[in-house]
Amino acid sequence: MVSEALNKNRLRIAIQKSGRLTDDTEALFKNCGIKITESRDHLLAHAENLPIDILRVRDDDIPGLVMDHVVDLGIVGENVLEETTMQRAVDGLATSYRRLMTLNFGDCRLAVAIPQEKEWHGLKDLEGLKIATTYPFLLKRKLTELGIAFKPVLLTGSVEVAPRAGLADAICDLVCTGATLHANGLKEVETIFESKAVLIARDQELYPEKQALLDLIIPRLKGVLAARESKYIMMNAPKDKLKEITAILPGAENPSIIELEGSPDRVAMHVVSREKVFWETMEELKRLGASSILVVPIEKMLD
Ligand code: PRT
Ligand code: ZN
């Protein structure tokens, strides 16, 4: 086990070793200036430039590691977090944690799907049916609210083949694009739970050194998340259309206006837009008389 001295000074963060959250989590750390060089095969990796240790584990273990105070922080999908919390409550284990931030990746939904040829009138149709799922607690919470009784069939993988294999009448599984359901002759009929990746912390005061480090990295994380959607927009625009132009730029505040040498009617305009900029918006800007329109990605932001 880790020595207490190490625990006091180094912030420990549990992340998924290898899976759908791994690349985005590592990219987020990189953009926050947390340099990790060890390969994914190492259970424990040390950040090069900050007193941070990264513990690479299965995503299902992350909530427990945080709730048992083995690590300080964890990044995990809300689906796994909620399901594990309910399971641990039943098992009499610790369930408290602090939710620090919703991240902008890992988006998916836990949804009910049934064979394509079956009719669907609503969740009441599930009464008394066998439903295959990896998330029995989330499903039960929803159906119990509605007074619907069902028979859970617990599967930890290949849930989508259960109806065809005669193991269940319906499934409740994670969906992103829906391609997997479609390929297995199923149709999505109802969303039970929407999920994103989240950053959680153990529910206990941290040693001052660790708290100071957390206070340093939280604004960096927020800055990276804000920057991802934001764009820096530059263009030349007619002076008499500035109001209309600003009005169609999503989330834009206080543009900088720069005089253009030799063009008394036109100015250069620089603005940060807090939302995605679509082609339609750029075409509208052009119609308003803007020219040389540049949309540039922003890497980091600190307000
Ligand atoms: O080995 P480990 O236990 O760590 O990983 P895992 O296999 O349990 O999880 P993993 O890597 O598949 O997913 C990790 C987390 O990513 C999940 O807990 C969710 O929070 C999130 N996530 C986002 C998803 C999906 N999107 C997703 N599409 N998790 C799973 N899927 C599955 C889905 O169930 C389907 O079977 O991917 C398949 C393809 O989805 P479609 O709808 O795009 O076809
Ligand atoms: Zn898992």
Short mmCIF file of N, CA and C in Angstrom, two decimals, residues 94-244:
data_model
loop_
_atom_site.label_atom_id
_atom_site.label_comp_id
_atom_site.label_asym_id
_atom_site.label_seq_id
_atom_site.Cartn_x
_atom_site.Cartn_y
_atom_site.Cartn_z
N ALA A 94 -19.48 2.58 2.07
CA ALA A 94 -19.51 4.05 2.02
C ALA A 94 -19.97 4.52 0.65
N THR A 95 -20.78 5.58 0.63
CA THR A 95 -21.32 6.06 -0.65
C THR A 95 -21.11 7.55 -0.87
N SER A 96 -20.41 8.22 0.07
CA SER A 96 -20.34 9.67 -0.12
C SER A 96 -19.15 10.09 -0.99
N TYR A 97 -19.35 11.16 -1.72
CA TYR A 97 -18.33 11.73 -2.59
C TYR A 97 -18.77 13.15 -2.91
N ARG A 98 -17.87 13.93 -3.49
CA ARG A 98 -18.24 15.27 -3.95
C ARG A 98 -18.13 15.32 -5.46
N ARG A 99 -19.13 15.88 -6.08
CA ARG A 99 -19.11 16.01 -7.52
C ARG A 99 -18.53 17.37 -7.87
N LEU A 100 -17.40 17.39 -8.54
CA LEU A 100 -16.73 18.67 -8.78
C LEU A 100 -17.12 19.31 -10.11
N MET A 101 -17.30 18.49 -11.15
CA MET A 101 -17.48 19.09 -12.47
C MET A 101 -18.01 18.07 -13.47
N THR A 102 -18.91 18.54 -14.33
CA THR A 102 -19.35 17.69 -15.44
C THR A 102 -18.38 17.94 -16.60
N LEU A 103 -17.92 16.89 -17.23
CA LEU A 103 -16.94 17.04 -18.31
C LEU A 103 -17.66 16.98 -19.66
N ASN A 104 -16.95 17.32 -20.72
CA ASN A 104 -17.67 17.36 -22.01
C ASN A 104 -17.35 16.17 -22.91
N PHE A 105 -17.29 15.01 -22.31
CA PHE A 105 -17.14 13.80 -23.12
C PHE A 105 -17.84 12.63 -22.42
N GLY A 106 -17.84 11.47 -23.07
CA GLY A 106 -18.48 10.28 -22.49
C GLY A 106 -20.00 10.32 -22.57
N ASP A 107 -20.54 11.18 -23.44
CA ASP A 107 -22.00 11.32 -23.54
C ASP A 107 -22.65 10.03 -24.02
N CYS A 108 -23.65 9.58 -23.33
CA CYS A 108 -24.43 8.42 -23.76
C CYS A 108 -25.73 8.41 -22.97
N ARG A 109 -26.62 7.50 -23.32
CA ARG A 109 -27.87 7.39 -22.56
C ARG A 109 -28.13 5.93 -22.26
N LEU A 110 -28.74 5.70 -21.12
CA LEU A 110 -29.18 4.34 -20.79
C LEU A 110 -30.62 4.26 -21.28
N ALA A 111 -30.85 3.34 -22.22
CA ALA A 111 -32.17 3.32 -22.86
C ALA A 111 -32.74 1.91 -22.92
N VAL A 112 -34.06 1.85 -22.97
CA VAL A 112 -34.75 0.57 -23.15
C VAL A 112 -34.88 0.33 -24.65
N ALA A 113 -34.60 -0.91 -25.08
CA ALA A 113 -34.78 -1.28 -26.49
C ALA A 113 -35.50 -2.62 -26.56
N ILE A 114 -36.32 -2.73 -27.60
CA ILE A 114 -37.11 -3.96 -27.78
C ILE A 114 -36.94 -4.44 -29.23
N PRO A 115 -37.28 -5.69 -29.52
CA PRO A 115 -37.18 -6.17 -30.90
C PRO A 115 -37.96 -5.25 -31.85
N GLN A 116 -37.35 -4.98 -33.03
CA GLN A 116 -37.92 -4.01 -33.98
C GLN A 116 -39.38 -4.28 -34.32
N GLU A 117 -39.75 -5.57 -34.39
CA GLU A 117 -41.11 -5.90 -34.85
C GLU A 117 -42.17 -5.72 -33.76
N LYS A 118 -41.73 -5.53 -32.52
CA LYS A 118 -42.70 -5.39 -31.42
C LYS A 118 -43.32 -3.99 -31.38
N GLU A 119 -44.58 -3.93 -30.95
CA GLU A 119 -45.22 -2.61 -30.80
C GLU A 119 -44.80 -1.98 -29.47
N TRP A 120 -44.90 -0.68 -29.38
CA TRP A 120 -44.52 0.00 -28.14
C TRP A 120 -45.53 1.09 -27.79
N HIS A 121 -46.05 1.05 -26.57
CA HIS A 121 -47.02 2.07 -26.14
C HIS A 121 -46.52 2.87 -24.96
N GLY A 122 -45.37 2.46 -24.40
CA GLY A 122 -44.85 3.17 -23.23
C GLY A 122 -44.24 2.17 -22.25
N LEU A 123 -43.61 2.72 -21.19
CA LEU A 123 -42.89 1.84 -20.24
C LEU A 123 -43.80 0.79 -19.58
N LYS A 124 -45.10 1.08 -19.51
CA LYS A 124 -46.04 0.12 -18.92
C LYS A 124 -45.97 -1.23 -19.63
N ASP A 125 -45.57 -1.20 -20.91
CA ASP A 125 -45.46 -2.44 -21.70
C ASP A 125 -44.43 -3.41 -21.09
N LEU A 126 -43.56 -2.88 -20.22
CA LEU A 126 -42.50 -3.73 -19.67
C LEU A 126 -42.98 -4.56 -18.47
N GLU A 127 -44.20 -4.30 -18.00
CA GLU A 127 -44.75 -5.00 -16.84
C GLU A 127 -44.57 -6.52 -16.97
N GLY A 128 -43.87 -7.08 -15.99
CA GLY A 128 -43.71 -8.54 -15.91
C GLY A 128 -42.69 -9.12 -16.88
N LEU A 129 -42.05 -8.26 -17.72
CA LEU A 129 -41.11 -8.80 -18.72
C LEU A 129 -39.71 -9.02 -18.14
N LYS A 130 -38.94 -9.86 -18.87
CA LYS A 130 -37.53 -10.06 -18.53
C LYS A 130 -36.73 -9.00 -19.27
N ILE A 131 -35.94 -8.22 -18.53
CA ILE A 131 -35.14 -7.17 -19.15
C ILE A 131 -33.65 -7.39 -18.83
N ALA A 132 -32.87 -7.57 -19.90
CA ALA A 132 -31.42 -7.79 -19.71
C ALA A 132 -30.74 -6.44 -19.55
N THR A 133 -29.87 -6.33 -18.57
CA THR A 133 -29.17 -5.07 -18.32
C THR A 133 -27.92 -5.24 -17.47
N THR A 134 -27.03 -4.26 -17.61
CA THR A 134 -25.85 -4.19 -16.73
C THR A 134 -26.16 -3.19 -15.61
N TYR A 135 -27.27 -2.50 -15.73
CA TYR A 135 -27.61 -1.42 -14.80
C TYR A 135 -28.93 -1.67 -14.09
N PRO A 136 -29.03 -2.75 -13.30
CA PRO A 136 -30.31 -3.10 -12.68
C PRO A 136 -30.84 -2.04 -11.71
N PHE A 137 -29.94 -1.33 -11.04
CA PHE A 137 -30.40 -0.35 -10.05
C PHE A 137 -31.01 0.88 -10.72
N LEU A 138 -30.34 1.37 -11.76
CA LEU A 138 -30.88 2.54 -12.48
C LEU A 138 -32.22 2.20 -13.11
N LEU A 139 -32.30 0.99 -13.68
CA LEU A 139 -33.56 0.58 -14.31
C LEU A 139 -34.67 0.43 -13.27
N LYS A 140 -34.29 -0.20 -12.14
CA LYS A 140 -35.29 -0.44 -11.09
C LYS A 140 -35.79 0.89 -10.51
N ARG A 141 -34.87 1.82 -10.31
CA ARG A 141 -35.27 3.12 -9.75
C ARG A 141 -36.34 3.77 -10.63
N LYS A 142 -36.12 3.74 -11.94
CA LYS A 142 -37.06 4.37 -12.86
C LYS A 142 -38.40 3.63 -12.89
N LEU A 143 -38.33 2.29 -13.02
CA LEU A 143 -39.58 1.54 -13.17
C LEU A 143 -40.38 1.48 -11.86
N THR A 144 -39.67 1.48 -10.74
CA THR A 144 -40.37 1.47 -9.45
C THR A 144 -41.16 2.76 -9.26
N GLU A 145 -40.54 3.90 -9.69
CA GLU A 145 -41.24 5.20 -9.63
C GLU A 145 -42.60 5.11 -10.32
N LEU A 146 -42.64 4.32 -11.39
CA LEU A 146 -43.86 4.23 -12.20
C LEU A 146 -44.72 3.02 -11.81
N GLY A 147 -44.29 2.31 -10.76
CA GLY A 147 -45.05 1.16 -10.28
C GLY A 147 -45.03 -0.03 -11.24
N ILE A 148 -43.94 -0.15 -11.99
CA ILE A 148 -43.85 -1.26 -12.96
C ILE A 148 -42.92 -2.35 -12.41
N ALA A 149 -43.40 -3.58 -12.36
CA ALA A 149 -42.57 -4.69 -11.88
C ALA A 149 -41.96 -5.40 -13.11
N PHE A 150 -40.69 -5.81 -13.00
CA PHE A 150 -40.04 -6.51 -14.11
C PHE A 150 -39.06 -7.53 -13.55
N LYS A 151 -38.57 -8.42 -14.42
CA LYS A 151 -37.57 -9.40 -13.98
C LYS A 151 -36.22 -9.04 -14.57
N PRO A 152 -35.28 -8.59 -13.74
CA PRO A 152 -33.97 -8.23 -14.29
C PRO A 152 -33.14 -9.47 -14.67
N VAL A 153 -32.49 -9.41 -15.82
CA VAL A 153 -31.53 -10.45 -16.20
C VAL A 153 -30.19 -9.75 -16.25
N LEU A 154 -29.31 -10.07 -15.31
CA LEU A 154 -28.06 -9.34 -15.18
C LEU A 154 -27.00 -9.85 -16.14
N LEU A 155 -26.53 -8.99 -17.03
CA LEU A 155 -25.46 -9.35 -17.96
C LEU A 155 -24.42 -8.23 -17.92
N THR A 156 -23.14 -8.59 -17.93
CA THR A 156 -22.13 -7.52 -17.90
C THR A 156 -21.58 -7.22 -19.29
N GLY A 157 -22.00 -7.96 -20.29
CA GLY A 157 -21.57 -7.67 -21.66
C GLY A 157 -22.55 -8.28 -22.64
N SER A 158 -22.43 -7.88 -23.91
CA SER A 158 -23.29 -8.40 -24.99
C SER A 158 -24.77 -8.38 -24.64
N VAL A 159 -25.19 -7.34 -23.97
CA VAL A 159 -26.60 -7.22 -23.56
C VAL A 159 -27.52 -7.23 -24.79
N GLU A 160 -27.00 -6.64 -25.88
CA GLU A 160 -27.84 -6.46 -27.08
C GLU A 160 -28.23 -7.77 -27.77
N VAL A 161 -27.54 -8.86 -27.43
CA VAL A 161 -27.92 -10.13 -28.09
C VAL A 161 -28.95 -10.91 -27.27
N ALA A 162 -29.25 -10.43 -26.06
CA ALA A 162 -30.12 -11.18 -25.15
C ALA A 162 -31.50 -11.52 -25.74
N PRO A 163 -32.20 -10.57 -26.38
CA PRO A 163 -33.53 -10.95 -26.90
C PRO A 163 -33.47 -12.04 -27.97
N ARG A 164 -32.50 -11.90 -28.89
CA ARG A 164 -32.39 -12.91 -29.96
C ARG A 164 -31.99 -14.27 -29.41
N ALA A 165 -31.20 -14.26 -28.34
CA ALA A 165 -30.77 -15.51 -27.72
C ALA A 165 -31.84 -16.09 -26.81
N GLY A 166 -32.97 -15.41 -26.71
CA GLY A 166 -34.08 -15.91 -25.89
C GLY A 166 -33.87 -15.73 -24.40
N LEU A 167 -32.92 -14.85 -24.03
CA LEU A 167 -32.64 -14.65 -22.60
C LEU A 167 -33.54 -13.58 -21.98
N ALA A 168 -34.07 -12.70 -22.82
CA ALA A 168 -34.88 -11.59 -22.29
C ALA A 168 -35.83 -11.08 -23.35
N ASP A 169 -36.85 -10.33 -22.91
CA ASP A 169 -37.84 -9.75 -23.85
C ASP A 169 -37.39 -8.38 -24.33
N ALA A 170 -36.63 -7.70 -23.50
CA ALA A 170 -36.19 -6.34 -23.81
C ALA A 170 -34.81 -6.15 -23.18
N ILE A 171 -34.14 -5.05 -23.54
CA ILE A 171 -32.88 -4.75 -22.88
C ILE A 171 -32.89 -3.31 -22.39
N CYS A 172 -31.98 -3.03 -21.46
CA CYS A 172 -31.76 -1.65 -21.01
C CYS A 172 -30.26 -1.47 -21.03
N ASP A 173 -29.75 -0.72 -22.03
CA ASP A 173 -28.30 -0.66 -22.21
C ASP A 173 -27.87 0.75 -22.62
N LEU A 174 -26.56 0.98 -22.59
CA LEU A 174 -26.04 2.28 -23.00
C LEU A 174 -26.12 2.40 -24.52
N VAL A 175 -26.48 3.59 -24.96
CA VAL A 175 -26.58 3.86 -26.39
C VAL A 175 -25.85 5.16 -26.68
N CYS A 176 -25.12 5.17 -27.79
CA CYS A 176 -24.53 6.45 -28.23
C CYS A 176 -25.12 6.80 -29.58
N THR A 177 -24.72 6.09 -30.64
CA THR A 177 -25.29 6.37 -31.97
C THR A 177 -26.54 5.55 -32.25
N GLY A 178 -26.70 4.42 -31.58
CA GLY A 178 -27.82 3.52 -31.84
C GLY A 178 -27.49 2.44 -32.85
N ALA A 179 -26.26 2.49 -33.41
CA ALA A 179 -25.88 1.53 -34.46
C ALA A 179 -25.88 0.08 -33.93
N THR A 180 -25.44 -0.10 -32.70
CA THR A 180 -25.38 -1.45 -32.13
C THR A 180 -26.79 -2.04 -31.99
N LEU A 181 -27.71 -1.22 -31.53
CA LEU A 181 -29.10 -1.70 -31.39
C LEU A 181 -29.64 -2.11 -32.76
N HIS A 182 -29.45 -1.23 -33.71
CA HIS A 182 -29.96 -1.46 -35.06
C HIS A 182 -29.38 -2.76 -35.63
N ALA A 183 -28.09 -2.95 -35.46
CA ALA A 183 -27.42 -4.15 -36.00
C ALA A 183 -27.95 -5.42 -35.35
N ASN A 184 -28.56 -5.30 -34.18
CA ASN A 184 -29.07 -6.47 -33.48
C ASN A 184 -30.59 -6.56 -33.53
N GLY A 185 -31.19 -5.89 -34.49
CA GLY A 185 -32.64 -5.99 -34.70
C GLY A 185 -33.46 -5.39 -33.57
N LEU A 186 -32.90 -4.38 -32.89
CA LEU A 186 -33.62 -3.76 -31.76
C LEU A 186 -33.94 -2.31 -32.07
N LYS A 187 -34.98 -1.78 -31.42
CA LYS A 187 -35.27 -0.35 -31.54
C LYS A 187 -35.30 0.29 -30.15
N GLU A 188 -34.76 1.50 -30.11
CA GLU A 188 -34.69 2.23 -28.84
C GLU A 188 -36.07 2.84 -28.59
N VAL A 189 -36.62 2.66 -27.39
CA VAL A 189 -37.98 3.16 -27.16
C VAL A 189 -38.09 4.18 -26.02
N GLU A 190 -37.17 4.15 -25.08
CA GLU A 190 -37.30 5.08 -23.94
C GLU A 190 -35.94 5.30 -23.27
N THR A 191 -35.65 6.56 -22.96
CA THR A 191 -34.40 6.84 -22.23
C THR A 191 -34.67 6.77 -20.74
N ILE A 192 -33.79 6.07 -20.04
CA ILE A 192 -33.92 5.90 -18.59
C ILE A 192 -33.03 6.89 -17.84
N PHE A 193 -31.86 7.18 -18.44
CA PHE A 193 -30.86 8.00 -17.73
C PHE A 193 -29.90 8.59 -18.76
N GLU A 194 -29.58 9.89 -18.64
CA GLU A 194 -28.60 10.51 -19.54
C GLU A 194 -27.29 10.66 -18.80
N SER A 195 -26.19 10.40 -19.47
CA SER A 195 -24.91 10.37 -18.77
C SER A 195 -23.80 11.11 -19.50
N LYS A 196 -22.89 11.67 -18.71
CA LYS A 196 -21.64 12.27 -19.21
C LYS A 196 -20.55 11.88 -18.24
N ALA A 197 -19.32 12.07 -18.62
CA ALA A 197 -18.22 11.83 -17.68
C ALA A 197 -18.21 12.96 -16.65
N VAL A 198 -17.86 12.62 -15.42
CA VAL A 198 -17.79 13.63 -14.35
C VAL A 198 -16.49 13.48 -13.55
N LEU A 199 -16.09 14.59 -12.94
CA LEU A 199 -14.93 14.56 -12.04
C LEU A 199 -15.48 14.55 -10.62
N ILE A 200 -15.08 13.54 -9.85
CA ILE A 200 -15.57 13.45 -8.47
C ILE A 200 -14.38 13.45 -7.50
N ALA A 201 -14.67 13.84 -6.26
CA ALA A 201 -13.61 13.89 -5.24
C ALA A 201 -14.09 13.16 -4.01
N ARG A 202 -13.13 12.69 -3.20
CA ARG A 202 -13.55 12.04 -1.97
C ARG A 202 -14.13 13.08 -1.01
N ASP A 203 -15.06 12.63 -0.22
CA ASP A 203 -15.82 13.52 0.63
C ASP A 203 -15.12 13.68 1.97
N GLN A 204 -14.03 14.40 1.97
CA GLN A 204 -13.23 14.58 3.19
C GLN A 204 -12.30 15.74 2.91
N GLU A 205 -11.96 16.48 3.95
CA GLU A 205 -11.04 17.59 3.73
C GLU A 205 -9.70 17.05 3.24
N LEU A 206 -9.09 17.72 2.27
CA LEU A 206 -7.80 17.25 1.77
C LEU A 206 -6.67 17.89 2.58
N TYR A 207 -5.50 17.22 2.58
CA TYR A 207 -4.32 17.86 3.17
C TYR A 207 -4.10 19.17 2.45
N PRO A 208 -3.59 20.23 3.15
CA PRO A 208 -3.47 21.55 2.51
C PRO A 208 -2.69 21.51 1.18
N GLU A 209 -1.63 20.69 1.12
CA GLU A 209 -0.84 20.65 -0.12
C GLU A 209 -1.70 20.16 -1.27
N LYS A 210 -2.52 19.14 -0.97
CA LYS A 210 -3.37 18.59 -2.03
C LYS A 210 -4.47 19.56 -2.42
N GLN A 211 -5.02 20.24 -1.40
CA GLN A 211 -6.08 21.20 -1.69
C GLN A 211 -5.54 22.33 -2.57
N ALA A 212 -4.30 22.76 -2.27
CA ALA A 212 -3.68 23.83 -3.07
C ALA A 212 -3.53 23.37 -4.52
N LEU A 213 -3.16 22.12 -4.69
CA LEU A 213 -2.99 21.59 -6.04
C LEU A 213 -4.33 21.51 -6.77
N LEU A 214 -5.35 21.09 -6.02
CA LEU A 214 -6.69 21.02 -6.61
C LEU A 214 -7.16 22.42 -7.02
N ASP A 215 -6.88 23.41 -6.15
CA ASP A 215 -7.27 24.79 -6.46
C ASP A 215 -6.54 25.32 -7.70
N LEU A 216 -5.39 24.71 -7.99
CA LEU A 216 -4.65 25.11 -9.18
C LEU A 216 -5.24 24.45 -10.43
N ILE A 217 -5.57 23.17 -10.31
CA ILE A 217 -5.98 22.47 -11.54
C ILE A 217 -7.45 22.65 -11.91
N ILE A 218 -8.31 22.96 -10.93
CA ILE A 218 -9.74 23.14 -11.26
C ILE A 218 -9.95 24.29 -12.28
N PRO A 219 -9.35 25.48 -12.03
CA PRO A 219 -9.53 26.53 -13.05
C PRO A 219 -8.95 26.13 -14.40
N ARG A 220 -7.89 25.34 -14.39
CA ARG A 220 -7.32 24.89 -15.67
C ARG A 220 -8.30 23.97 -16.39
N LEU A 221 -8.89 23.04 -15.63
CA LEU A 221 -9.89 22.13 -16.24
C LEU A 221 -11.04 22.93 -16.82
N LYS A 222 -11.53 23.88 -16.02
CA LYS A 222 -12.66 24.70 -16.49
C LYS A 222 -12.26 25.47 -17.74
N GLY A 223 -11.03 25.96 -17.76
CA GLY A 223 -10.54 26.73 -18.90
C GLY A 223 -10.47 25.88 -20.16
N VAL A 224 -10.04 24.64 -20.01
CA VAL A 224 -9.95 23.75 -21.17
C VAL A 224 -11.35 23.42 -21.67
N LEU A 225 -12.27 23.14 -20.75
CA LEU A 225 -13.64 22.80 -21.16
C LEU A 225 -14.30 23.99 -21.86
N ALA A 226 -14.12 25.18 -21.31
CA ALA A 226 -14.73 26.37 -21.92
C ALA A 226 -14.14 26.61 -23.30
N ALA A 227 -12.82 26.38 -23.43
CA ALA A 227 -12.15 26.66 -24.69
C ALA A 227 -12.60 25.72 -25.80
N ARG A 228 -12.92 24.47 -25.45
CA ARG A 228 -13.25 23.48 -26.49
C ARG A 228 -14.37 23.92 -27.40
N GLU A 229 -15.40 24.53 -26.84
CA GLU A 229 -16.54 24.96 -27.64
C GLU A 229 -16.32 26.33 -28.25
N SER A 230 -15.41 27.11 -27.62
CA SER A 230 -15.27 28.50 -28.03
C SER A 230 -14.40 28.66 -29.27
N LYS A 231 -14.63 29.74 -29.96
CA LYS A 231 -13.86 30.04 -31.16
C LYS A 231 -13.48 31.51 -31.15
N TYR A 232 -12.34 31.81 -31.75
CA TYR A 232 -11.91 33.20 -31.94
C TYR A 232 -12.25 33.56 -33.37
N ILE A 233 -13.07 34.60 -33.54
CA ILE A 233 -13.53 34.95 -34.88
C ILE A 233 -12.97 36.32 -35.29
N MET A 234 -12.42 36.33 -36.47
CA MET A 234 -11.89 37.60 -37.00
C MET A 234 -12.54 37.87 -38.35
N MET A 235 -12.85 39.13 -38.63
CA MET A 235 -13.41 39.44 -39.95
C MET A 235 -13.29 40.95 -40.20
N ASN A 236 -13.45 41.32 -41.43
CA ASN A 236 -13.60 42.73 -41.77
C ASN A 236 -15.08 42.96 -41.99
N ALA A 237 -15.60 44.08 -41.46
CA ALA A 237 -17.06 44.26 -41.52
C ALA A 237 -17.42 45.72 -41.75
N PRO A 238 -18.58 45.96 -42.39
CA PRO A 238 -19.00 47.36 -42.56
C PRO A 238 -19.39 47.96 -41.21
N LYS A 239 -18.95 49.19 -40.96
CA LYS A 239 -19.18 49.85 -39.67
C LYS A 239 -20.66 49.90 -39.30
N ASP A 240 -21.51 50.11 -40.30
CA ASP A 240 -22.95 50.28 -39.99
C ASP A 240 -23.67 48.95 -39.75
N LYS A 241 -22.95 47.83 -39.80
CA LYS A 241 -23.62 46.54 -39.57
C LYS A 241 -23.11 45.84 -38.29
N LEU A 242 -22.30 46.55 -37.49
CA LEU A 242 -21.66 45.90 -36.34
C LEU A 242 -22.66 45.30 -35.36
N LYS A 243 -23.75 46.01 -35.11
CA LYS A 243 -24.76 45.53 -34.15
C LYS A 243 -25.37 44.22 -34.64
N GLU A 244 -25.78 44.22 -35.93
CA GLU A 244 -26.42 43.02 -36.49
C GLU A 244 -25.46 41.83 -36.48
#
